[in-house]
Each structure stands twice: as C-alpha cells, then as structure tokens.
Amino acid sequence: MPSTDGQQLACPQRPGAFARGVRLGLPIFLGYVPVGAAFGVVARGLGFSPLQAIVCSATALAGAGQLIALQLIGAGASVVAVVLTTAVVNLRYIPFGAAMSPHVSRVNLPAQAFLAFTLTDETFAVNIDDHRRSLASARSMAGVGAIAWTGWVLGTGLGAIAAGAIGDPTRFGVQFAMPAMFTALLVAQAEDRSHVLTALLAAATAIVLMLWLPDPWYLIAAPMVAATVATAVTR
C-alpha cells in the first residue's frame, strides 16, 4: 500500500528517480506539444507576440484555462470575466491537491511549490497511480512535472513561432490530442469494474448536465457527482 503520511517522500534519494519520472511523463509530453502549439497559434492570432505566448504557458501551465481565456479575449470579454471563468475552470485542482497533500507532507516547501505548480490533470493521474504502486517519490513526481511543463512550453513556442506557416491548427486534428491522452490515462488506471463504472457515470452525468449548465460548470460538476456516488456505493 502506498504511504499516506509522507514517509515515503521523506528520503527521496532513489537513484534515477527523476529520470524515471521523466519517462513516466513522456506520454504527457507527447500530448502537450500539439495542444500547446494550438495555443501558440491562437494566441498569435489574437495579437500576442511569440514571447508573450511562451511566457504565458511557462508561468501558468493551465491548458484548458489558457485556451478558454483566449476564447474569451477573442470574444471581447472583460478582464474580470476572463479571470473569474479561468478560476472556475481550475477549481478542479483543489481536490487534486487535497488528494496529493498526504504524499508530500514531508517534502520541503520549495519542492512542494514546484509540485503544486506542475499539478495538472495528467500529472496528477500519473503520480497518483505511481503512489498506488508504492513507487512514487518527490523526485519522480518532479520528473513527471518537468517533462510535462517542457512539452507545454515547447509546443507553445513552436506554434507561436510558426503561426503563419501553420494556419488553422484544427485541420491537423490537434484538438483530439487532449481527449486521446485522457482516454489513455483512464485505460491505464481502470483497475476494476468500479473504476470503469465511475468513469461511465461521469461521462453520462456530463452529457446530461450539459443541457442545463453552462460551460465549464457541467465539466466540474460531473466528476464530483460521479466520485461522490462511487464513494458512497463502494464504502
């Protein structure tokens, strides 16, 4: 069983742990590069310079939030609307952080800050699965986060610099990169029937709520409903 009191992370000195984390995060890297490129192209189309687009990705690492922010900016939304909407989209990181916190309680503050900064849907999925196997350490999680950050920033840079030559990135199907990555993560982590049923419940709930709730509220509510039901049933 994975440690829940941070003991495993108290001495994160396993040889090659960071490199192992980088290897675990390579699928994330491959998924982030094309989506990051799409962000870079769209940002340039809205008047961002390549440097501004790269700095945005380098300091935020919030794919969905960044793309939604661009949509709002393109639609002429106010700064307040952009900030509030992206904050709502990123509310999902609160339960992610809560789930990870027991595993990093003994890690020093700078390391915790880096792990928090690189916490995304995908890095969370990879690291929490690694904890289940009692293999994760602070350095391995840092490796996952570092390679994910590199993929996102590299993709943004490529898209921003080559925006004129790329044109509309959707013609290459880059919008499918993120769903494909999430699907691969789900398949890898679905260990039993309860996991599969929970995922199906979340998907069905999202489809139903989409009829009544605006974007992105139904995306936030659906996994919360599914997780709550699954916890109550499996308990």
mmCIF file of C-alpha atoms in Angstrom:
data_model
loop_
_atom_site.group_PDB
_atom_site.id
_atom_site.type_symbol
_atom_site.label_atom_id
_atom_site.label_comp_id
_atom_site.label_asym_id
_atom_site.label_seq_id
_atom_site.Cartn_x
_atom_site.Cartn_y
_atom_site.Cartn_z
ATOM 1 C CA MET A 1 0.000 0.000 0.000
ATOM 2 C CA PRO A 2 1.289 3.486 -0.750
ATOM 3 C CA SER A 3 2.329 5.636 2.157
ATOM 4 C CA THR A 4 -0.250 8.193 3.280
ATOM 5 C CA ASP A 5 1.818 10.090 5.789
ATOM 6 C CA GLY A 6 4.571 11.304 3.510
ATOM 7 C CA GLN A 7 7.118 8.863 4.969
ATOM 8 C CA GLN A 8 7.970 7.530 1.546
ATOM 9 C CA LEU A 9 8.820 11.030 0.382
ATOM 10 C CA ALA A 10 10.882 11.942 3.425
ATOM 11 C CA CYS A 11 14.009 10.481 1.820
ATOM 12 C CA PRO A 12 13.508 10.891 -1.938
ATOM 13 C CA GLN A 13 17.050 9.853 -2.832
ATOM 14 C CA ARG A 14 16.386 6.862 -5.063
ATOM 15 C CA PRO A 15 18.974 6.781 -7.866
ATOM 16 C CA GLY A 16 17.422 7.706 -11.179
ATOM 17 C CA ALA A 17 14.055 8.667 -9.638
ATOM 18 C CA PHE A 18 13.863 11.941 -11.550
ATOM 19 C CA ALA A 19 14.733 10.233 -14.851
ATOM 20 C CA ARG A 20 12.135 7.583 -14.125
ATOM 21 C CA GLY A 21 9.554 10.337 -13.610
ATOM 22 C CA VAL A 22 10.545 11.874 -16.935
ATOM 23 C CA ARG A 23 9.937 8.508 -18.620
ATOM 24 C CA LEU A 24 6.540 8.206 -16.941
ATOM 25 C CA GLY A 25 5.648 11.687 -18.159
ATOM 26 C CA LEU A 26 6.668 11.181 -21.793
ATOM 27 C CA PRO A 27 3.087 10.413 -22.927
ATOM 28 C CA ILE A 28 2.045 13.713 -21.331
ATOM 29 C CA PHE A 29 4.836 15.478 -23.193
ATOM 30 C CA LEU A 30 3.654 13.993 -26.485
ATOM 31 C CA GLY A 31 0.095 15.099 -25.788
ATOM 32 C CA TYR A 32 1.020 18.596 -24.637
ATOM 33 C CA VAL A 33 3.202 19.544 -27.603
ATOM 34 C CA PRO A 34 0.424 19.638 -30.241
ATOM 35 C CA VAL A 35 -2.124 21.217 -27.890
ATOM 36 C CA GLY A 36 0.469 23.768 -26.776
ATOM 37 C CA ALA A 37 1.167 24.507 -30.440
ATOM 38 C CA ALA A 38 -2.541 25.157 -30.964
ATOM 39 C CA PHE A 39 -2.484 27.587 -28.052
ATOM 40 C CA GLY A 40 0.528 29.354 -29.537
ATOM 41 C CA VAL A 41 -1.142 29.737 -32.930
ATOM 42 C CA VAL A 42 -4.401 31.053 -31.457
ATOM 43 C CA ALA A 43 -2.502 33.443 -29.170
ATOM 44 C CA ARG A 44 -0.604 34.884 -32.123
ATOM 45 C CA GLY A 45 -3.882 35.331 -33.967
ATOM 46 C CA LEU A 46 -5.124 37.471 -31.083
ATOM 47 C CA GLY A 47 -2.094 39.739 -31.188
ATOM 48 C CA PHE A 48 0.254 38.022 -28.714
ATOM 49 C CA SER A 49 3.939 38.107 -29.558
ATOM 50 C CA PRO A 50 5.784 34.770 -29.525
ATOM 51 C CA LEU A 51 7.493 35.789 -26.277
ATOM 52 C CA GLN A 52 4.182 36.699 -24.631
ATOM 53 C CA ALA A 53 2.624 33.375 -25.619
ATOM 54 C CA ILE A 54 5.628 31.420 -24.325
ATOM 55 C CA VAL A 55 5.746 33.337 -21.036
ATOM 56 C CA CYS A 56 2.028 32.736 -20.572
ATOM 57 C CA SER A 57 2.481 28.966 -20.866
ATOM 58 C CA ALA A 58 5.716 28.924 -18.883
ATOM 59 C CA THR A 59 4.148 30.681 -15.908
ATOM 60 C CA ALA A 60 0.650 29.181 -15.975
ATOM 61 C CA LEU A 61 0.679 25.540 -17.208
ATOM 62 C CA ALA A 62 -3.118 25.516 -17.347
ATOM 63 C CA GLY A 63 -4.067 24.185 -20.755
ATOM 64 C CA ALA A 64 -7.857 24.311 -20.573
ATOM 65 C CA GLY A 65 -7.799 27.557 -18.606
ATOM 66 C CA GLN A 66 -5.434 29.212 -21.070
ATOM 67 C CA LEU A 67 -7.440 28.142 -24.118
ATOM 68 C CA ILE A 68 -10.697 29.312 -22.558
ATOM 69 C CA ALA A 69 -9.054 32.617 -21.655
ATOM 70 C CA LEU A 70 -8.080 33.084 -25.310
ATOM 71 C CA GLN A 71 -11.643 32.368 -26.408
ATOM 72 C CA LEU A 72 -12.958 34.983 -24.006
ATOM 73 C CA ILE A 73 -10.337 37.530 -25.057
ATOM 74 C CA GLY A 74 -11.216 36.923 -28.687
ATOM 75 C CA ALA A 75 -14.894 37.473 -27.856
ATOM 76 C CA GLY A 76 -14.080 40.807 -26.207
ATOM 77 C CA ALA A 77 -14.786 39.725 -22.620
ATOM 78 C CA SER A 78 -13.658 41.918 -19.751
ATOM 79 C CA VAL A 79 -10.606 41.173 -17.633
ATOM 80 C CA VAL A 80 -12.876 40.322 -14.695
ATOM 81 C CA ALA A 81 -14.829 37.822 -16.787
ATOM 82 C CA VAL A 82 -11.630 36.174 -18.025
ATOM 83 C CA VAL A 83 -10.179 35.877 -14.521
ATOM 84 C CA LEU A 84 -13.387 34.536 -12.960
ATOM 85 C CA THR A 85 -14.010 31.999 -15.715
ATOM 86 C CA THR A 86 -10.490 30.616 -15.675
ATOM 87 C CA ALA A 87 -10.652 30.436 -11.870
ATOM 88 C CA VAL A 88 -13.810 28.333 -12.107
ATOM 89 C CA VAL A 89 -12.241 26.059 -14.728
ATOM 90 C CA ASN A 90 -9.253 25.485 -12.459
ATOM 91 C CA LEU A 91 -11.310 24.702 -9.347
ATOM 92 C CA ARG A 92 -10.725 21.026 -10.091
ATOM 93 C CA TYR A 93 -7.158 21.415 -8.860
ATOM 94 C CA ILE A 94 -8.409 21.856 -5.302
ATOM 95 C CA PRO A 95 -9.468 18.198 -4.887
ATOM 96 C CA PHE A 96 -6.379 17.143 -6.850
ATOM 97 C CA GLY A 97 -4.163 18.993 -4.395
ATOM 98 C CA ALA A 98 -6.071 17.606 -1.428
ATOM 99 C CA ALA A 99 -5.563 14.068 -2.708
ATOM 100 C CA MET A 100 -1.841 14.627 -3.209
ATOM 101 C CA SER A 101 -1.153 16.522 0.014
ATOM 102 C CA PRO A 102 -0.696 13.453 2.279
ATOM 103 C CA HIS A 103 2.027 12.205 -0.046
ATOM 104 C CA VAL A 104 4.093 15.400 0.087
ATOM 105 C CA SER A 105 3.655 16.436 3.716
ATOM 106 C CA ARG A 106 7.351 15.891 4.491
ATOM 107 C CA VAL A 107 8.724 17.408 1.321
ATOM 108 C CA ASN A 108 10.419 20.789 1.736
ATOM 109 C CA LEU A 109 8.460 23.907 0.786
ATOM 110 C CA PRO A 110 10.266 24.742 -2.492
ATOM 111 C CA ALA A 111 9.696 21.184 -3.717
ATOM 112 C CA GLN A 112 6.042 21.355 -2.704
ATOM 113 C CA ALA A 113 5.714 24.629 -4.597
ATOM 114 C CA PHE A 114 7.153 23.071 -7.755
ATOM 115 C CA LEU A 115 4.922 20.010 -7.494
ATOM 116 C CA ALA A 116 1.898 22.264 -6.970
ATOM 117 C CA PHE A 117 2.874 24.393 -9.961
ATOM 118 C CA THR A 118 3.159 21.332 -12.226
ATOM 119 C CA LEU A 119 -0.060 19.730 -10.953
ATOM 120 C CA THR A 120 -2.321 19.132 -13.932
ATOM 121 C CA ASP A 121 -4.979 16.555 -14.729
ATOM 122 C CA GLU A 122 -2.391 14.361 -16.405
ATOM 123 C CA THR A 123 0.480 14.694 -13.921
ATOM 124 C CA PHE A 124 -1.982 14.004 -11.107
ATOM 125 C CA ALA A 125 -3.203 10.844 -12.841
ATOM 126 C CA VAL A 126 0.315 9.542 -13.430
ATOM 127 C CA ASN A 127 1.615 10.372 -9.954
ATOM 128 C CA ILE A 128 -1.379 9.093 -8.006
ATOM 129 C CA ASP A 129 -1.191 5.823 -9.940
ATOM 130 C CA ASP A 130 2.518 5.626 -9.128
ATOM 131 C CA HIS A 131 1.673 6.117 -5.448
ATOM 132 C CA ARG A 132 -0.747 3.218 -5.590
ATOM 133 C CA ARG A 133 2.165 1.067 -6.670
ATOM 134 C CA SER A 134 4.336 2.436 -3.833
ATOM 135 C CA LEU A 135 6.892 3.639 -6.377
ATOM 136 C CA ALA A 136 6.470 7.424 -6.324
ATOM 137 C CA SER A 137 8.925 9.813 -4.713
ATOM 138 C CA ALA A 138 9.329 13.564 -4.702
ATOM 139 C CA ARG A 139 11.970 13.317 -7.412
ATOM 140 C CA SER A 140 9.902 11.046 -9.653
ATOM 141 C CA MET A 141 6.939 13.415 -9.336
ATOM 142 C CA ALA A 142 9.237 16.322 -10.133
ATOM 143 C CA GLY A 143 10.382 14.462 -13.255
ATOM 144 C CA VAL A 144 6.796 13.974 -14.379
ATOM 145 C CA GLY A 145 6.071 17.654 -13.794
ATOM 146 C CA ALA A 146 9.229 18.845 -15.519
ATOM 147 C CA ILE A 147 8.656 16.881 -18.724
ATOM 148 C CA ALA A 148 5.000 17.949 -18.796
ATOM 149 C CA TRP A 149 5.986 21.614 -18.419
ATOM 150 C CA THR A 150 8.619 21.228 -21.130
ATOM 151 C CA GLY A 151 6.102 19.762 -23.569
ATOM 152 C CA TRP A 152 3.587 22.523 -22.972
ATOM 153 C CA VAL A 153 6.094 25.364 -23.281
ATOM 154 C CA LEU A 154 7.874 23.774 -26.253
ATOM 155 C CA GLY A 155 4.576 23.254 -28.054
ATOM 156 C CA THR A 156 3.527 26.835 -27.366
ATOM 157 C CA GLY A 157 6.830 28.133 -28.684
ATOM 158 C CA LEU A 158 6.624 26.060 -31.859
ATOM 159 C CA GLY A 159 3.053 27.165 -32.502
ATOM 160 C CA ALA A 160 3.735 30.820 -31.764
ATOM 161 C CA ILE A 161 6.854 30.999 -33.921
ATOM 162 C CA ALA A 162 5.392 29.054 -36.842
ATOM 163 C CA ALA A 163 1.872 30.505 -36.616
ATOM 164 C CA GLY A 164 1.995 31.981 -40.093
ATOM 165 C CA ALA A 165 3.003 28.705 -41.701
ATOM 166 C CA ILE A 166 0.680 26.500 -39.628
ATOM 167 C CA GLY A 167 -2.516 28.451 -40.174
ATOM 168 C CA ASP A 168 -5.562 26.794 -38.633
ATOM 169 C CA PRO A 169 -4.201 24.067 -36.317
ATOM 170 C CA THR A 170 -7.537 22.245 -36.142
ATOM 171 C CA ARG A 171 -7.041 20.958 -39.690
ATOM 172 C CA PHE A 172 -4.335 18.669 -38.254
ATOM 173 C CA GLY A 173 -6.709 17.266 -35.640
ATOM 174 C CA VAL A 174 -4.748 18.664 -32.680
ATOM 175 C CA GLN A 175 -7.988 19.159 -30.748
ATOM 176 C CA PHE A 176 -8.122 15.363 -30.395
ATOM 177 C CA ALA A 177 -4.725 15.156 -28.676
ATOM 178 C CA MET A 178 -6.060 16.025 -25.210
ATOM 179 C CA PRO A 179 -9.091 13.658 -25.274
ATOM 180 C CA ALA A 180 -6.835 10.895 -26.590
ATOM 181 C CA MET A 181 -4.382 11.451 -23.742
ATOM 182 C CA PHE A 182 -7.163 11.409 -21.145
ATOM 183 C CA THR A 183 -8.524 8.185 -22.653
ATOM 184 C CA ALA A 184 -5.108 6.544 -22.479
ATOM 185 C CA LEU A 185 -4.735 7.588 -18.825
ATOM 186 C CA LEU A 186 -8.181 6.202 -17.997
ATOM 187 C CA VAL A 187 -7.454 2.860 -19.639
ATOM 188 C CA ALA A 188 -4.160 2.584 -17.755
ATOM 189 C CA GLN A 189 -5.744 3.357 -14.371
ATOM 190 C CA ALA A 190 -9.044 1.478 -14.610
ATOM 191 C CA GLU A 191 -8.083 -1.458 -12.405
ATOM 192 C CA ASP A 192 -11.540 -2.928 -11.784
ATOM 193 C CA ARG A 193 -15.203 -2.659 -12.693
ATOM 194 C CA SER A 194 -15.899 0.089 -10.161
ATOM 195 C CA HIS A 195 -13.373 2.391 -11.865
ATOM 196 C CA VAL A 196 -14.937 1.778 -15.275
ATOM 197 C CA LEU A 197 -18.464 2.349 -13.938
ATOM 198 C CA THR A 198 -17.365 5.565 -12.232
ATOM 199 C CA ALA A 199 -15.873 6.858 -15.482
ATOM 200 C CA LEU A 200 -19.042 5.969 -17.395
ATOM 201 C CA LEU A 201 -21.171 7.664 -14.743
ATOM 202 C CA ALA A 202 -19.044 10.820 -15.002
ATOM 203 C CA ALA A 203 -19.401 10.835 -18.795
ATOM 204 C CA ALA A 204 -23.167 10.290 -18.671
ATOM 205 C CA THR A 205 -23.575 12.966 -15.998
ATOM 206 C CA ALA A 206 -21.576 15.458 -18.053
ATOM 207 C CA ILE A 207 -23.772 14.840 -21.098
ATOM 208 C CA VAL A 208 -26.956 15.335 -19.067
ATOM 209 C CA LEU A 209 -25.723 18.405 -17.193
ATOM 210 C CA MET A 210 -24.510 19.964 -20.433
ATOM 211 C CA LEU A 211 -28.182 20.508 -21.312
ATOM 212 C CA TRP A 212 -28.728 22.730 -18.274
ATOM 213 C CA LEU A 213 -25.392 24.048 -17.055
ATOM 214 C CA PRO A 214 -23.089 26.400 -18.972
ATOM 215 C CA ASP A 215 -19.529 25.545 -19.846
ATOM 216 C CA PRO A 216 -17.443 24.779 -17.779
ATOM 217 C CA TRP A 217 -19.772 24.114 -14.824
ATOM 218 C CA TYR A 218 -21.025 20.784 -16.128
ATOM 219 C CA LEU A 219 -17.431 19.591 -16.531
ATOM 220 C CA ILE A 220 -16.743 20.451 -12.895
ATOM 221 C CA ALA A 221 -19.987 19.043 -11.527
ATOM 222 C CA ALA A 222 -19.947 15.729 -13.414
ATOM 223 C CA PRO A 223 -16.778 14.208 -11.902
ATOM 224 C CA MET A 224 -17.778 15.457 -8.443
ATOM 225 C CA VAL A 225 -21.161 13.750 -8.716
ATOM 226 C CA ALA A 226 -19.617 10.540 -10.049
ATOM 227 C CA ALA A 227 -16.899 10.469 -7.387
ATOM 228 C CA THR A 228 -19.421 11.107 -4.609
ATOM 229 C CA VAL A 229 -21.748 8.339 -5.824
ATOM 230 C CA ALA A 230 -18.852 5.913 -6.277
ATOM 231 C CA THR A 231 -17.505 6.640 -2.803
ATOM 232 C CA ALA A 232 -20.922 6.126 -1.214
ATOM 233 C CA VAL A 233 -21.560 2.873 -3.075
ATOM 234 C CA THR A 234 -18.122 1.307 -2.650
ATOM 235 C CA ARG A 235 -17.952 2.224 1.025
#
